[in-house]
Protein backbone atom coordinates (compact mmCIF):
# COMPACT_ATOMS: atom_id res chain seq x y z
CA MET A 1 -0.09 0.06 -0.01
CA PHE A 2 2.61 2.49 0.84
CA GLU A 3 5.58 2.79 -1.19
CA ASN A 4 8.30 3.75 1.38
CA ARG A 5 8.36 4.53 5.06
CA ARG A 6 8.20 8.27 4.47
CA ALA A 7 4.72 7.93 2.85
CA ARG A 8 3.53 5.71 5.50
CA GLN A 9 4.75 8.27 8.34
CA ARG A 10 3.10 11.01 6.39
CA HIS A 11 -0.05 9.08 6.22
CA ASN A 12 0.08 8.17 9.98
CA LYS A 13 0.77 11.72 10.91
CA LEU A 14 -2.28 12.91 8.76
CA MET A 15 -4.56 10.58 9.97
CA HIS A 16 -3.79 11.34 13.62
CA ALA A 17 -4.44 14.94 13.04
CA ALA A 18 -7.60 14.21 11.33
CA ASP A 19 -8.72 12.16 14.16
CA ARG A 20 -7.70 14.93 16.73
CA LEU A 21 -9.84 17.26 14.82
CA LEU A 22 -13.05 15.35 15.06
CA GLY A 23 -13.23 15.06 18.86
CA PRO A 24 -13.36 18.36 20.60
CA LEU A 25 -14.70 20.51 18.10
CA LYS A 26 -18.59 21.86 18.42
CA ALA A 27 -18.41 22.72 14.69
CA PRO A 28 -17.51 20.13 12.03
CA ALA A 29 -14.02 20.21 11.04
CA THR A 30 -13.19 21.48 7.69
CA PRO A 31 -10.62 20.63 5.31
CA ALA A 32 -8.92 24.10 5.76
CA ASP A 33 -8.83 23.28 9.64
CA LEU A 34 -6.79 20.08 8.89
CA ALA A 35 -4.52 21.75 6.41
CA ALA A 36 -3.79 24.31 9.10
CA LEU A 37 -3.25 21.98 11.93
CA VAL A 38 -0.97 19.65 9.87
CA PHE A 39 1.04 22.67 8.61
CA GLY A 40 1.23 23.98 12.10
CA LEU A 41 2.11 20.46 13.74
CA HIS A 42 4.25 18.69 11.07
CA ARG A 43 5.13 21.51 8.38
CA ILE A 44 3.16 19.48 5.71
CA GLU A 45 1.57 21.42 3.01
CA LEU A 46 -1.84 19.65 2.28
CA ARG A 47 -4.42 20.66 -0.45
CA GLU A 48 -7.80 20.80 0.64
CA GLU A 49 -9.25 17.93 -1.69
CA GLU A 50 -6.36 15.67 -0.11
CA ALA A 51 -7.32 16.97 3.51
CA ALA A 52 -11.17 16.34 2.65
CA ARG A 53 -10.21 12.82 1.93
CA TYR A 54 -8.52 12.29 5.33
CA LEU A 55 -11.31 13.71 7.21
CA ASP A 56 -13.68 11.41 5.74
CA ALA A 57 -11.43 8.44 6.40
CA ALA A 58 -11.17 9.56 10.15
CA ARG A 59 -15.10 9.93 10.34
CA VAL A 60 -15.65 6.58 8.77
CA ARG A 61 -12.93 4.93 11.19
CA ARG A 62 -14.84 6.21 14.20
CA GLY A 63 -18.12 4.57 12.54
CA PHE A 64 -19.81 8.00 11.31
CA ARG A 65 -21.50 7.52 7.81
CA LEU A 66 -20.57 9.84 5.09
CA PRO A 67 -23.37 12.03 3.56
CA GLU A 68 -24.87 10.51 0.28
CA GLN A 69 -23.12 11.97 -2.83
CA PRO A 70 -23.91 11.49 -6.62
CA SER A 71 -22.09 8.41 -7.84
CA VAL A 72 -21.80 9.67 -11.33
CA THR A 73 -21.71 13.40 -12.38
CA GLU A 74 -22.96 14.93 -15.23
CA GLU A 75 -19.61 15.17 -17.04
CA THR A 76 -19.40 11.55 -16.21
CA GLU A 77 -22.71 10.69 -17.74
CA ALA A 78 -22.18 12.67 -20.95
CA PHE A 79 -18.80 10.87 -21.24
CA LEU A 80 -20.46 7.48 -20.72
CA ASP A 81 -23.59 7.85 -22.85
CA PRO A 82 -23.53 5.17 -25.69
CA ASP A 83 -25.58 7.40 -28.17
CA GLN A 84 -22.47 9.62 -28.37
CA GLU A 85 -19.98 9.22 -31.25
CA GLU A 86 -16.73 9.69 -29.70
CA PRO A 87 -15.68 10.98 -26.12
CA LYS A 88 -14.15 14.23 -26.80
CA PRO A 89 -10.63 14.80 -25.24
CA ALA A 90 -10.27 17.01 -22.38
CA VAL A 91 -8.74 20.36 -23.01
CA ASN A 92 -6.51 21.97 -20.65
């Protein structure tokens, strides 16, 4: 699962920080909260998308269910439409 020891240590630090945020706060923890905490504790830069994944993982580990999210987005539906001739390449 982990490529090396540093990746495993980083993962453990981020999971520990996410777990700490879930407990004492009255308001729900946000990805920005986790990014700030991890930067303050460990000097690790963390994007909000990755922080959100760690918070979700910590919530699930504690037994909370995640809110329902649509499994297929409109963009994916258009890509998977069988009537469409060819998928269009993404333009960056």
